[in-house]
Coordinates of C-alpha atoms and ligand atoms in Angstrom, one line a residue:
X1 CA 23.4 10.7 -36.1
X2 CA 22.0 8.0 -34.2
X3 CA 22.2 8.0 -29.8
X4 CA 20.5 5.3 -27.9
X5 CA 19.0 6.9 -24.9
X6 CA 18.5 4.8 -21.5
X7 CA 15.0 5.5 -19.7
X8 CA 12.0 3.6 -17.9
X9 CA 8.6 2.6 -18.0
X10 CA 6.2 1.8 -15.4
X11 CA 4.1 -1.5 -15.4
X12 CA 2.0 -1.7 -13.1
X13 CA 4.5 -1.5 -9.8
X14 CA 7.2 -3.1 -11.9
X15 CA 9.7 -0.5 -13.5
X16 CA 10.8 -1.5 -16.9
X17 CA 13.5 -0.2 -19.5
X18 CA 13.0 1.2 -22.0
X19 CA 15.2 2.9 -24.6
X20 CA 14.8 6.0 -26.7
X21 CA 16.3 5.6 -30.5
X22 CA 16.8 9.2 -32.3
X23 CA 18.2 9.0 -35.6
X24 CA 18.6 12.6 -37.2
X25 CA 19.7 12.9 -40.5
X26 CA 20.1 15.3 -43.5
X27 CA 16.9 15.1 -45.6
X28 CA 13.4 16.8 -46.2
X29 CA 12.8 17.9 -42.6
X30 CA 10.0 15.8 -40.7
X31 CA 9.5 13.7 -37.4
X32 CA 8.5 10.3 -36.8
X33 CA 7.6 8.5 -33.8
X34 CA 7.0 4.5 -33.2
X35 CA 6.9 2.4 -30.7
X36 CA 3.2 1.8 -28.6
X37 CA 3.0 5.5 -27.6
X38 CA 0.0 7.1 -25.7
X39 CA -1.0 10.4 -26.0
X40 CA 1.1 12.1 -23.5
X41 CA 3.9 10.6 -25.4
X42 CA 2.9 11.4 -28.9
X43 CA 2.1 15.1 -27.6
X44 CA 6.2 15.0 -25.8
X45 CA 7.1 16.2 -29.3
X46 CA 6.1 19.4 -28.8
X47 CA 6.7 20.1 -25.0
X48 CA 10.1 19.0 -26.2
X49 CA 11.1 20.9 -28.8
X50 CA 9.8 24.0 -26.7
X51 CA 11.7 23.7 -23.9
X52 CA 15.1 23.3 -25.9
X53 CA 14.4 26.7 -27.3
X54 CA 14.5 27.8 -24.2
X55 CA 18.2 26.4 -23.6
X56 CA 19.3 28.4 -27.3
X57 CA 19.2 25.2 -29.2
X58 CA 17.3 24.2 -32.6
X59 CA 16.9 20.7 -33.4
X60 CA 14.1 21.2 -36.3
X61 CA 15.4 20.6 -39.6
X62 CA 16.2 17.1 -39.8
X63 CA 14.8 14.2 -40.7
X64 CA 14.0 12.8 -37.3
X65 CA 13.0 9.3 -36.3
X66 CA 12.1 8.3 -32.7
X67 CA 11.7 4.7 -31.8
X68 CA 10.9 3.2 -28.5
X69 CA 11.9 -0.2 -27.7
X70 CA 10.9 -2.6 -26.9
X71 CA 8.6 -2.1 -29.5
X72 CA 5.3 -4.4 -28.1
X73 CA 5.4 -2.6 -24.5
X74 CA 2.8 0.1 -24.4
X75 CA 4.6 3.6 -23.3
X76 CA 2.7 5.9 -20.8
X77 CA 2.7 9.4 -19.4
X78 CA 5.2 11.8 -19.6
X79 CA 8.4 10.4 -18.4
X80 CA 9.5 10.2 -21.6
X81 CA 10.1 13.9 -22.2
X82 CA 13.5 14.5 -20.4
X83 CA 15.2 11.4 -22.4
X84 CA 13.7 12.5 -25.7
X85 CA 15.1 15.7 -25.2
X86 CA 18.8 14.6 -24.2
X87 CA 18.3 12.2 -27.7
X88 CA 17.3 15.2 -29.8
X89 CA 20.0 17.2 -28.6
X90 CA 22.6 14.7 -29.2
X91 CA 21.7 13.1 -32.0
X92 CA 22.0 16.3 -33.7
X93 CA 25.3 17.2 -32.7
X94 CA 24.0 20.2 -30.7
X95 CA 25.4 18.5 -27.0
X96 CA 27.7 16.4 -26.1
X97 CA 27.5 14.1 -23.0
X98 CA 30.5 12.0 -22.2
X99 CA 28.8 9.9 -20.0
X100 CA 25.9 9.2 -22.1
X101 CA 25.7 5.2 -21.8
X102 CA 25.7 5.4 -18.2
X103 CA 22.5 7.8 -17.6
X104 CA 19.6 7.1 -17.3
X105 CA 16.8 9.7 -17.8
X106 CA 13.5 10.4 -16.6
X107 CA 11.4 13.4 -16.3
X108 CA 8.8 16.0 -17.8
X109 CA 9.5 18.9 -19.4
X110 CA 7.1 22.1 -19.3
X111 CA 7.3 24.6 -22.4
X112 CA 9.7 27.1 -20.5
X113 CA 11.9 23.9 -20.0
X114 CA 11.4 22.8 -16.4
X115 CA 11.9 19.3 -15.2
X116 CA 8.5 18.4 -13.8
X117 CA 8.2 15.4 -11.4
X118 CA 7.0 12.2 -12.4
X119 CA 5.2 9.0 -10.8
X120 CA 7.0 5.8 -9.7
X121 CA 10.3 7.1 -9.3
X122 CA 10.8 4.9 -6.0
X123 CA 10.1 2.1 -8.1
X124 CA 13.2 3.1 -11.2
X125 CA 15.2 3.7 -8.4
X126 CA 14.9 0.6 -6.9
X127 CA 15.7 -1.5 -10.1
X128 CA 18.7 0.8 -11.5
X129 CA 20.4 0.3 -7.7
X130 CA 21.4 -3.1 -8.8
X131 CA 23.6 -1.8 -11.5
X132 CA 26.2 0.6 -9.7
X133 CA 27.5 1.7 -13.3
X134 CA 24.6 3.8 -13.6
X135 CA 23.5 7.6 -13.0
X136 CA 19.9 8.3 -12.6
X137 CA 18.9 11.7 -13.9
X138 CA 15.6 13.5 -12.6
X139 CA 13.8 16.8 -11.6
X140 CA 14.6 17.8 -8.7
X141 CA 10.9 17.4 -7.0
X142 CA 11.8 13.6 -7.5
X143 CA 15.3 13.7 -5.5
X144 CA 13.6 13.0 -2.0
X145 CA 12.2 10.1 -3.1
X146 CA 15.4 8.6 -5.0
X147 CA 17.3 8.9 -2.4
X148 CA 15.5 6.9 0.0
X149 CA 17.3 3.7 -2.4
X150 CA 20.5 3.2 -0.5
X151 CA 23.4 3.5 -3.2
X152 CA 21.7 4.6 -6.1
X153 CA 23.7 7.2 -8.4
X154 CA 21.7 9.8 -9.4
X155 CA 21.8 13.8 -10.7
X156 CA 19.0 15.7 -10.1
X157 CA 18.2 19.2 -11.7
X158 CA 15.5 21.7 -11.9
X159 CA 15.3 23.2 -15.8
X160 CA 16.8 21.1 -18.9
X161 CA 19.4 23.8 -19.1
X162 CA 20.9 23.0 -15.7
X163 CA 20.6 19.5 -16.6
X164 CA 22.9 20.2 -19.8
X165 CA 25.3 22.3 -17.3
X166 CA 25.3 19.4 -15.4
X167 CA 25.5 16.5 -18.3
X168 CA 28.4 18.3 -20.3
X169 CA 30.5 18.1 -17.3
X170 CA 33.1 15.3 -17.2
X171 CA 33.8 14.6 -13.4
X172 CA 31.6 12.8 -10.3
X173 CA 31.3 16.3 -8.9
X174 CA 27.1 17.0 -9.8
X175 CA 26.7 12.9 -8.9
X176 CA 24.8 12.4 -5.7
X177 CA 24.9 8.9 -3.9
X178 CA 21.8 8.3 -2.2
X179 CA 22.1 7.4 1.4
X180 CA 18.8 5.4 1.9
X181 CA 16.2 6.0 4.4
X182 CA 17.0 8.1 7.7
X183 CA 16.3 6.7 11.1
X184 CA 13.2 9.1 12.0
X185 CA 11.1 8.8 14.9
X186 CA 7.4 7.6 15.5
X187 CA 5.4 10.6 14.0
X188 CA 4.0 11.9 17.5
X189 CA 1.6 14.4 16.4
X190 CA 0.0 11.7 14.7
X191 CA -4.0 13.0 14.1
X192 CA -5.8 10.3 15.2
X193 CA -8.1 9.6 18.7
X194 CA -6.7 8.2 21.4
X195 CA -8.4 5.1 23.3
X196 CA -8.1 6.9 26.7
X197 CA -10.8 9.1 25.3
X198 CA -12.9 6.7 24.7
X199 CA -15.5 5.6 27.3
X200 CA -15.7 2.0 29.0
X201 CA -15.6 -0.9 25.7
X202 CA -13.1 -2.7 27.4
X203 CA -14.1 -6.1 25.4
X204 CA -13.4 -4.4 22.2
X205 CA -10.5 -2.2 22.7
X206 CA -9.0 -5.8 24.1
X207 CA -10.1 -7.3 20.7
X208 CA -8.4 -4.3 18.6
X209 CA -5.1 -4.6 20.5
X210 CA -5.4 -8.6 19.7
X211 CA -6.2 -7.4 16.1
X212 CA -3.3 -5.4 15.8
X213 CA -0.9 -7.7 18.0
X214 CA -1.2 -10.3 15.3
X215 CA -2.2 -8.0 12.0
X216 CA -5.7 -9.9 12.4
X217 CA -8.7 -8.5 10.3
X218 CA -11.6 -7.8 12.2
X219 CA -15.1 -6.9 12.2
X220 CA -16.8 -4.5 14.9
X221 CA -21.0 -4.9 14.8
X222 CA -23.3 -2.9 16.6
X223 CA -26.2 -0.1 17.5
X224 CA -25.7 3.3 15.9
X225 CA -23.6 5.3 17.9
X226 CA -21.7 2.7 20.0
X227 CA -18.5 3.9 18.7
X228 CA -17.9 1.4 16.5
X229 CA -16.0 3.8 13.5
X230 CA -14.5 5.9 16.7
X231 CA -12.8 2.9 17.8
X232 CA -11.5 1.5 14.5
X233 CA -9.9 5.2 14.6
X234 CA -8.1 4.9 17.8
X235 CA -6.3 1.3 16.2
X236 CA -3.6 3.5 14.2
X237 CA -2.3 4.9 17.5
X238 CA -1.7 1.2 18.6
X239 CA 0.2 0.1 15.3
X240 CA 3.9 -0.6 15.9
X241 CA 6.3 1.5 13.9
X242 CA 6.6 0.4 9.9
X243 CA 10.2 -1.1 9.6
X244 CA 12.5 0.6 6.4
X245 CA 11.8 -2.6 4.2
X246 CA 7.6 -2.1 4.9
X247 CA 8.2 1.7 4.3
X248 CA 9.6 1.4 0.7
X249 CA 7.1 -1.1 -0.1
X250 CA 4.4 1.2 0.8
X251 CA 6.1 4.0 -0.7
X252 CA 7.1 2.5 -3.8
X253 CA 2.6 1.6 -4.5
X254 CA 2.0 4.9 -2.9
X255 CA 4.3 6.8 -5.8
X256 CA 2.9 4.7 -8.8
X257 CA -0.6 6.1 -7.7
X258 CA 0.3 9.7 -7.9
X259 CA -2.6 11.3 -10.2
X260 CA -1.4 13.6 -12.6
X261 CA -1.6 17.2 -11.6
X262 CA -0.5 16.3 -8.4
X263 CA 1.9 19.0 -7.6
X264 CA 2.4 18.5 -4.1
X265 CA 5.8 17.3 -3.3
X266 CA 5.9 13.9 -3.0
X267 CA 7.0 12.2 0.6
X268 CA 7.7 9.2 1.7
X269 CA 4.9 7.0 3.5
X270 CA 6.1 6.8 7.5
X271 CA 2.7 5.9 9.0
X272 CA 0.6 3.1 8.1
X273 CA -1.7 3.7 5.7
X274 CA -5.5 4.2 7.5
X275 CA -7.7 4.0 4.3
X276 CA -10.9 4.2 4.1
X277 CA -12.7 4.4 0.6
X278 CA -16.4 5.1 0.7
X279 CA -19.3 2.6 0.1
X280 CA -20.2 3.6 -2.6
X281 CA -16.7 2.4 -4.0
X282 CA -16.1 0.7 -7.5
X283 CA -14.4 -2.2 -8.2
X284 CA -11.6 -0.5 -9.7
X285 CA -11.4 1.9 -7.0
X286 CA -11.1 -0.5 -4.2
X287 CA -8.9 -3.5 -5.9
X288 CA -6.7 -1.2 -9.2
X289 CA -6.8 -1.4 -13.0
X290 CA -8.9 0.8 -15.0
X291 CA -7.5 2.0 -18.3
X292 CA -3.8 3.1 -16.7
X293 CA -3.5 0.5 -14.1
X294 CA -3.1 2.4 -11.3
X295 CA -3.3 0.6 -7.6
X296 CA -6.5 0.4 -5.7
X297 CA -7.4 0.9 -1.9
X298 CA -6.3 -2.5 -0.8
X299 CA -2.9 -1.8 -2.4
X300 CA -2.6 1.8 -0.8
X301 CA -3.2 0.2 2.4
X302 CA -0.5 -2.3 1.9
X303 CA 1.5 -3.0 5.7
X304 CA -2.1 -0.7 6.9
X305 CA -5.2 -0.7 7.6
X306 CA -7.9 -1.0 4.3
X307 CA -11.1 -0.4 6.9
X308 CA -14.8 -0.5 5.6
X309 CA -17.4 1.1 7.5
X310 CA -20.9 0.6 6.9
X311 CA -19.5 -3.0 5.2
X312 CA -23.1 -4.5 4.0
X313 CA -23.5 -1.2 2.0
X314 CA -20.9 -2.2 -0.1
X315 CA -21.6 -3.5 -3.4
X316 CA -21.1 -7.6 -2.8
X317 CA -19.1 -8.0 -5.9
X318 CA -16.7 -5.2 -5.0
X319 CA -16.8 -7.1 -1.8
X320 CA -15.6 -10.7 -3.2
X321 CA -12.6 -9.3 -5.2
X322 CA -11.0 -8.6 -1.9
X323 CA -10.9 -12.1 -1.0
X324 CA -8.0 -12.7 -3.1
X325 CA -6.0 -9.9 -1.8
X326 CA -7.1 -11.0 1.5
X327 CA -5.9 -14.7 1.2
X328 CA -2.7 -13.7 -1.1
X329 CA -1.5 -10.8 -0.1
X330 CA -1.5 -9.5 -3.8
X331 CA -3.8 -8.8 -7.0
X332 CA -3.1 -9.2 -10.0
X333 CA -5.1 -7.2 -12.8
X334 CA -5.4 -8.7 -16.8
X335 CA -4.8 -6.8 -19.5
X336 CA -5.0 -7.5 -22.9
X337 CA -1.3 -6.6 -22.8
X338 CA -0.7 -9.2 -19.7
X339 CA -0.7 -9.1 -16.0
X340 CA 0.3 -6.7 -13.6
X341 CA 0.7 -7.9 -9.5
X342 CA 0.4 -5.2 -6.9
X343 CA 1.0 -5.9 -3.7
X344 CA -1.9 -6.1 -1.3
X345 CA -1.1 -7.6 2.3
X346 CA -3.3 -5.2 4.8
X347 CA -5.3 -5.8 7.8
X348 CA -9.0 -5.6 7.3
X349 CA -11.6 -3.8 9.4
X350 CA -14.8 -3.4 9.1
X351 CA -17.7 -2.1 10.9
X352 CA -21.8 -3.0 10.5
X353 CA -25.0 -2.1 12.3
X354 CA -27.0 -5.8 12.6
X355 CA -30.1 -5.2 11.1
X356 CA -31.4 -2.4 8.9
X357 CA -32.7 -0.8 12.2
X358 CA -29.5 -0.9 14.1
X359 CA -30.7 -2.2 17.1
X360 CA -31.4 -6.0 17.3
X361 CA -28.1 -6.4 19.3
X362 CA -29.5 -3.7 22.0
X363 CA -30.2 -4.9 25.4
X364 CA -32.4 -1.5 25.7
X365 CA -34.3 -1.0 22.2
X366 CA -36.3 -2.9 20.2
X367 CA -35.6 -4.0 17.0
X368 CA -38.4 -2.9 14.2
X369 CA -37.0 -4.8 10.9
X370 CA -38.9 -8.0 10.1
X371 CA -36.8 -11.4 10.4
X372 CA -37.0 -11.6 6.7
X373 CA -35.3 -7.9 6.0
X374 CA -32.5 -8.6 9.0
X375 CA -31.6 -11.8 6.6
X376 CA -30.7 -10.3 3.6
X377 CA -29.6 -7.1 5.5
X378 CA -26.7 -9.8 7.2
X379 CA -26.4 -11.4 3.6
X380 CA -25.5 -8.8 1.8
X381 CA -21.6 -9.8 3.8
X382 CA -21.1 -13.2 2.3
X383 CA -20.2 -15.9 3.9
X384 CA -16.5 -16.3 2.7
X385 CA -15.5 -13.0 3.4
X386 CA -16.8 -13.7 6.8
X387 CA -15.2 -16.6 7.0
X388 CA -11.9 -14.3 6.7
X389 CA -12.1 -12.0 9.5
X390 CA -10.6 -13.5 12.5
X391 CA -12.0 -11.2 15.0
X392 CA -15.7 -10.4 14.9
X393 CA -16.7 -8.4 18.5
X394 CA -20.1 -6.9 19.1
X395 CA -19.7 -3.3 20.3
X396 CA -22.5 -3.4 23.8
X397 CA -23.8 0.3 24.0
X398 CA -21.9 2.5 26.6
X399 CA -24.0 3.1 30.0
X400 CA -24.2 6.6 30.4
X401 CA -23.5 6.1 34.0
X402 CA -20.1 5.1 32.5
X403 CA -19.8 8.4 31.6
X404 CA -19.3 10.2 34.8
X405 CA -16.8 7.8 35.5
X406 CA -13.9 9.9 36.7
X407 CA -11.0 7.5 36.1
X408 CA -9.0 8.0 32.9
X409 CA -8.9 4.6 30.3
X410 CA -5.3 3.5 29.2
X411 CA -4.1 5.5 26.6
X412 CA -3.2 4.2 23.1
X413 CA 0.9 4.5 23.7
X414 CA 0.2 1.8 26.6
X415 CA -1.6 -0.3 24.9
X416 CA 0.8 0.1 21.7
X417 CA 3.9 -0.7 23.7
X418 CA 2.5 -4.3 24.5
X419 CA 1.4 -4.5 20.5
X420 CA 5.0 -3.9 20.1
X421 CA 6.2 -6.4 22.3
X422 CA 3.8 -8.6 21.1
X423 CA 5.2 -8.3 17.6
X424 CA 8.7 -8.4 18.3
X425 CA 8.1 -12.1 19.5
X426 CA 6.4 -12.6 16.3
X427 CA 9.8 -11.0 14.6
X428 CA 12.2 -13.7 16.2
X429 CA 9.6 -16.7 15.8
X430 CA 9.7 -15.5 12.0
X431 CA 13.2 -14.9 11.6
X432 CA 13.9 -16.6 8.2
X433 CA 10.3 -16.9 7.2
X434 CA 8.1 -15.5 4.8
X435 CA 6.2 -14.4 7.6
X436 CA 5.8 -11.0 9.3
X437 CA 3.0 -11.4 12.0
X438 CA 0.8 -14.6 12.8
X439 CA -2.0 -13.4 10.5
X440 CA 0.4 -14.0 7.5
X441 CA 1.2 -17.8 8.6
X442 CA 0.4 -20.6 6.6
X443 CA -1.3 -23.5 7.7
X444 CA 1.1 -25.4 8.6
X445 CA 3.0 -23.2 10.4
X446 CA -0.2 -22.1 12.7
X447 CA 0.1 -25.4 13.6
X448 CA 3.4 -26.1 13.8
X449 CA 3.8 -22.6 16.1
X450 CA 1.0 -23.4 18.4
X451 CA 2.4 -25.9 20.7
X452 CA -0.3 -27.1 22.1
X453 CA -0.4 -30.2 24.3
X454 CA -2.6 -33.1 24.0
X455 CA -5.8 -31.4 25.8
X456 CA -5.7 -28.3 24.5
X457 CA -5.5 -29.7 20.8
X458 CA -8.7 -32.1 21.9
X459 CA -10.5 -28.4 22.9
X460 CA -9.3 -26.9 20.0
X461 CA -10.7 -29.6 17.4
X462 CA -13.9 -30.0 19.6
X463 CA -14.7 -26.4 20.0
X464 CA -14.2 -26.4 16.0
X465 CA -16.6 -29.3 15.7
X466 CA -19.0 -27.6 18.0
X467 CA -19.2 -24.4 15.9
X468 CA -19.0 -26.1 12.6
X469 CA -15.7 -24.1 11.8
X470 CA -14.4 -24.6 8.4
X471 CA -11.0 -26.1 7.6
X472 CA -9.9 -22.0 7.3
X473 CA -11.7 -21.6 10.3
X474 CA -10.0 -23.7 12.2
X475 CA -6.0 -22.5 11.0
X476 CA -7.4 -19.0 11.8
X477 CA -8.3 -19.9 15.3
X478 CA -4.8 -21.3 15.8
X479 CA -3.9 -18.0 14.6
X480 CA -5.3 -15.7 17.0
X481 CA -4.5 -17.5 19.9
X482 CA -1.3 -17.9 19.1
X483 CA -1.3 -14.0 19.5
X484 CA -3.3 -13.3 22.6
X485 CA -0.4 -16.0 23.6
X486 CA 2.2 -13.9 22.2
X487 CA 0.8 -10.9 24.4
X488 CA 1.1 -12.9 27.2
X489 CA 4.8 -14.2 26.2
X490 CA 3.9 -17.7 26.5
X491 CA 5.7 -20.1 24.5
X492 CA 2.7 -22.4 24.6
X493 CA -0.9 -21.8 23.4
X494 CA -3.2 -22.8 26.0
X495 CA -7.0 -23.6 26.6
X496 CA -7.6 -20.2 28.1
X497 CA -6.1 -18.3 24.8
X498 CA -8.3 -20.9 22.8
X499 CA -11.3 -19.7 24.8
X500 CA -10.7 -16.2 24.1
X501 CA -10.0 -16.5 20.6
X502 CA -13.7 -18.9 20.1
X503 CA -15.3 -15.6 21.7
X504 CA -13.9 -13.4 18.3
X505 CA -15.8 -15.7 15.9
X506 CA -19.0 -15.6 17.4
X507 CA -21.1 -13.3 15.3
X508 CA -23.4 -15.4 13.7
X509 CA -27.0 -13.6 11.9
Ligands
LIG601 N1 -17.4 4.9 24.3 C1 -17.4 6.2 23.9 N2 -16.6 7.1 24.5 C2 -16.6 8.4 24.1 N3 -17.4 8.8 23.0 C3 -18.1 8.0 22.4 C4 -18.2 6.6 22.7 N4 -19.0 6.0 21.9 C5 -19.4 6.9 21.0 N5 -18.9 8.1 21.3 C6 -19.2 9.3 20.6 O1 -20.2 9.1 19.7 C7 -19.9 9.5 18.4 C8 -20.5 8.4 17.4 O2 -19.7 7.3 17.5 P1 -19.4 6.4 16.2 O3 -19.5 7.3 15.0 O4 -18.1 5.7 16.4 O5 -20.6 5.4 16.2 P2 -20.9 4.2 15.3 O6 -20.9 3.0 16.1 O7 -19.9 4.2 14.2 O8 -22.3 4.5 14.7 P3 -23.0 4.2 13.3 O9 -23.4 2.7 13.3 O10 -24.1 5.1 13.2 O11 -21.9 4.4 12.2 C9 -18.4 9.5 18.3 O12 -17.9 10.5 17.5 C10 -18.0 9.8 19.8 O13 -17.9 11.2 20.0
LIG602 MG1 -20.0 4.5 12.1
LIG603 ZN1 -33.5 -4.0 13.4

């Protein structure tokens, strides 16, 4: 018989349907399988037929052929098992589903017949939602994250045999409706330093909670030791809250990434991402592709923070490929087989010594490096990129005398609370637009949100002149005053926000 069996692919982020075509027949017994499969595909034949011995059922003996359409998209992985199974078992009469047209199926099968989890789940979910004819069916370790897609029908089930039990049953009873995400609350135990242990630095904790008012990248330079990467720490404990729709995104890249073998159970993302991939970092690692297209660092830290410390030892080229993510929000990858776009829009940080030495910023030490060697030490961070992180703050070297200061520093929940507020103005000015904080504002609307009056524009475009910023430059400076005005709830950017914001770009070799 012939059964048409409804699964997905991934692509990238993007889930795509596929369908599984058994046709078993009478004949010289044999198996044949088309349709752009990998390896883990090709090899589903016999994890298959395995774990349906293990339910009592034989489907050798025909003449089986197993075609996956459509035909020029390149299958992956393993996902493939479960539906090849349900279309061995029915095409050769040996189950019957009633509701077969309606499911669905996706899953991996291991020789004693247990449904395995698979990757980008979140991602299936999220497309089959639209239809509301439809019943997902999955393993179990995948029901967690299904049901974080408000809506979606779905049946989940630990072995094929209890997904048979399950299948051959003709009422709603095993269907579960998912009820989207829960309400939680701000993850309070949340393992990361807090800025009231952190000594004096008042300039730069004040830049960080700018930074992270406005989602603005930014840059911390400085001696060795100042507390540069102990700072960029303390900034997740100042983040506001991810709303639901900045959760799924995040979840959705964050479940597409899964390496295989990964048997811990899946969970959704709740915190920002904090990532910070070594300098010693490839291209692939840091921006995605590679041979199966899985997302980079810059896409795991999607609605977080992608932070690079030690930035000049970074390889330059790995470098540059961020500056599209950083302009767009988004990469895109080519393939022979086309394009996949992965969603990218984080806040950069970065931190640097000045020189080779570390020192030539210290007002106590003496820098040993020749002029030539600090040069192409500060080269190595090219221009462009530099040109894309709004807020650049030398880190001073604490006084020890600060030290035995007795008074306690603000703590991070303070400081987060006026972030918050900060951002919630953002959230009304935005209402409607593509925008979610001032970093992500276009040109025109910096401008347009600024409302500056007639002398504050004339400082604004002379203080540009004066420190030959660049058309970019000039938007981005809009941008960051616009948020140290936000944290000040002023409607109106003004000279003194200007000021502050000229202060943030003044690192200069
Ligand atoms: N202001 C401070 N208050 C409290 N502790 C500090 C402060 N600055 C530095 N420290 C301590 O010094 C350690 C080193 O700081 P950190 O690693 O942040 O330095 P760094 O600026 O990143 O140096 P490098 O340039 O070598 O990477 C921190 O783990 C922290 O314990
Ligand atoms: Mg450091
Ligand atoms: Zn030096």
């Amino acid at each position: 018989m012939f059964r048409r069996i409804r699964s997905y692919c991934l692509l990238g982020i993007k889930a795509i349907p596929v369908s599984v075509e058994v046709d078993a027949s009478q004949g010289l017994p044999g198996f044949t399988l088309v349709g752009l499969p990998d390896n883990a595909v090709r090899e589903s034949r016999e994890r298959v037929v395995s774990a349906i011995r293990t339910v009592g059922k034989v489907v050798t003996g025909f003449r089986t052929t197993v075609n996956l359409s459509p035909a020029d998209l390149r299958k992956e992985g393993s996902a493939l098992d479960l539906p090849l199974a349900i279309g061995l078992l029915t095409a050769t009469e040996e189950i019957s589903v009633p509701r077969l047209d309606e499911c669905v199926f996706v899953g991996e099968l291991s020789l004693d017949g247990l449904l395995k989890g698979v990757r980008g789940i979140l991602s299936i979910a999220m497309d089959l939602a639209r239809d509301k004819n439809s019943i997902l069916v999955i393993p179990r370790e995948n029901e967690q994250e299904a049901s974080l897609v408000e809506g979606l029908r779905y049946i989940c089930a630990d072995s094929l045999k209890e997904c048979i039990e399950i299948l051959e049953q003709d009422n709603e009873g095993p269907v579960h409706c998912a009820c989207g995400l829960e309400r939680r609350k701000f993850v309070s135990g949340l393992d990361v330093p807090d800025f009231k242990d952190v000594v004096g630095m008042e300039g730069v904790k004040r830049a960080l909670e700018v930074a992270a008012a406005g989602g603005h990248n930014f840059l911390l330079i400085g001696s060795p030791g100042a507390g540069k990467t102990l700072c960029a720490r303390c900034l997740l404990g100042i983040l506001p809250e991810m709303c639901d729709e900045e959760v799924l995104e995040t979840t959705r890249i964050h479940s597409c990434a899964r390496s295989p073998g990964n048997t811990e159970l899946f969970r959704p993302v709740l915190v920002r991402p904090f990532r910070t991939p070594h300098h010693s970092a490839s291209m692939v690692a840091l921006v995605g592709g590679g041979a199966r297209l899985l997302p980079g660092e810059a896409s795991l830290a999607h609605n977080g923070v992608l932070f690079l410390d030690e930035l000049p030892e970074f390889n330059r080229c790995v470098l540059e490929a961020l500056r599209e993510p950083m302009e767009e929000g988004k990469i895109s990858v080519s393939r022979a087989s086309g394009t996949v776009v992965w969603p990218a829009r984080f806040m950069m940080g970065a931190a640097m010594n000045p020189c080779p030495c570390g020192y030539s910023m210290d007002p106590k030490r003496v820098c040993t490096c020749l002029p030539d060697a600090r040069k192409r030490y500060q080269e190595k961070v090219s221009g462009p990129l530099l040109d894309r992180i709004d807020i650049q703050v030398c880190v001073p070297p604490v006084e020890p005398s600060q030290f035995a200061c007795k008074t306690a520093a603000e703590p991070s929940a303070t400081i987060r609370s006026r972030v918050c507020a900060a951002r919630e103005v953002q959230r009304e000015r935005f209402a409607g637009l593509p925008f979610r904080c001032n970093a992500d504002m276009s040109s025109e609307a910096a401008r347009r949100f600024s409302y500056m009056d007639g002398a504050t524009e004339k400082f604004a475009v002379a203080s540009a002149e004066k420190m030959n910023l660049s058309a970019r430059g000039y938007y981005r400076l809009l941008k960051v005053s616009r948020t140290i005005a936000d944290l000040r709830y002023s409607e109106s950017v003004e000279i003194p926000d200007l000021a502050e914001a000229l202060r943030y770009r003044a690192f200069r070799g």
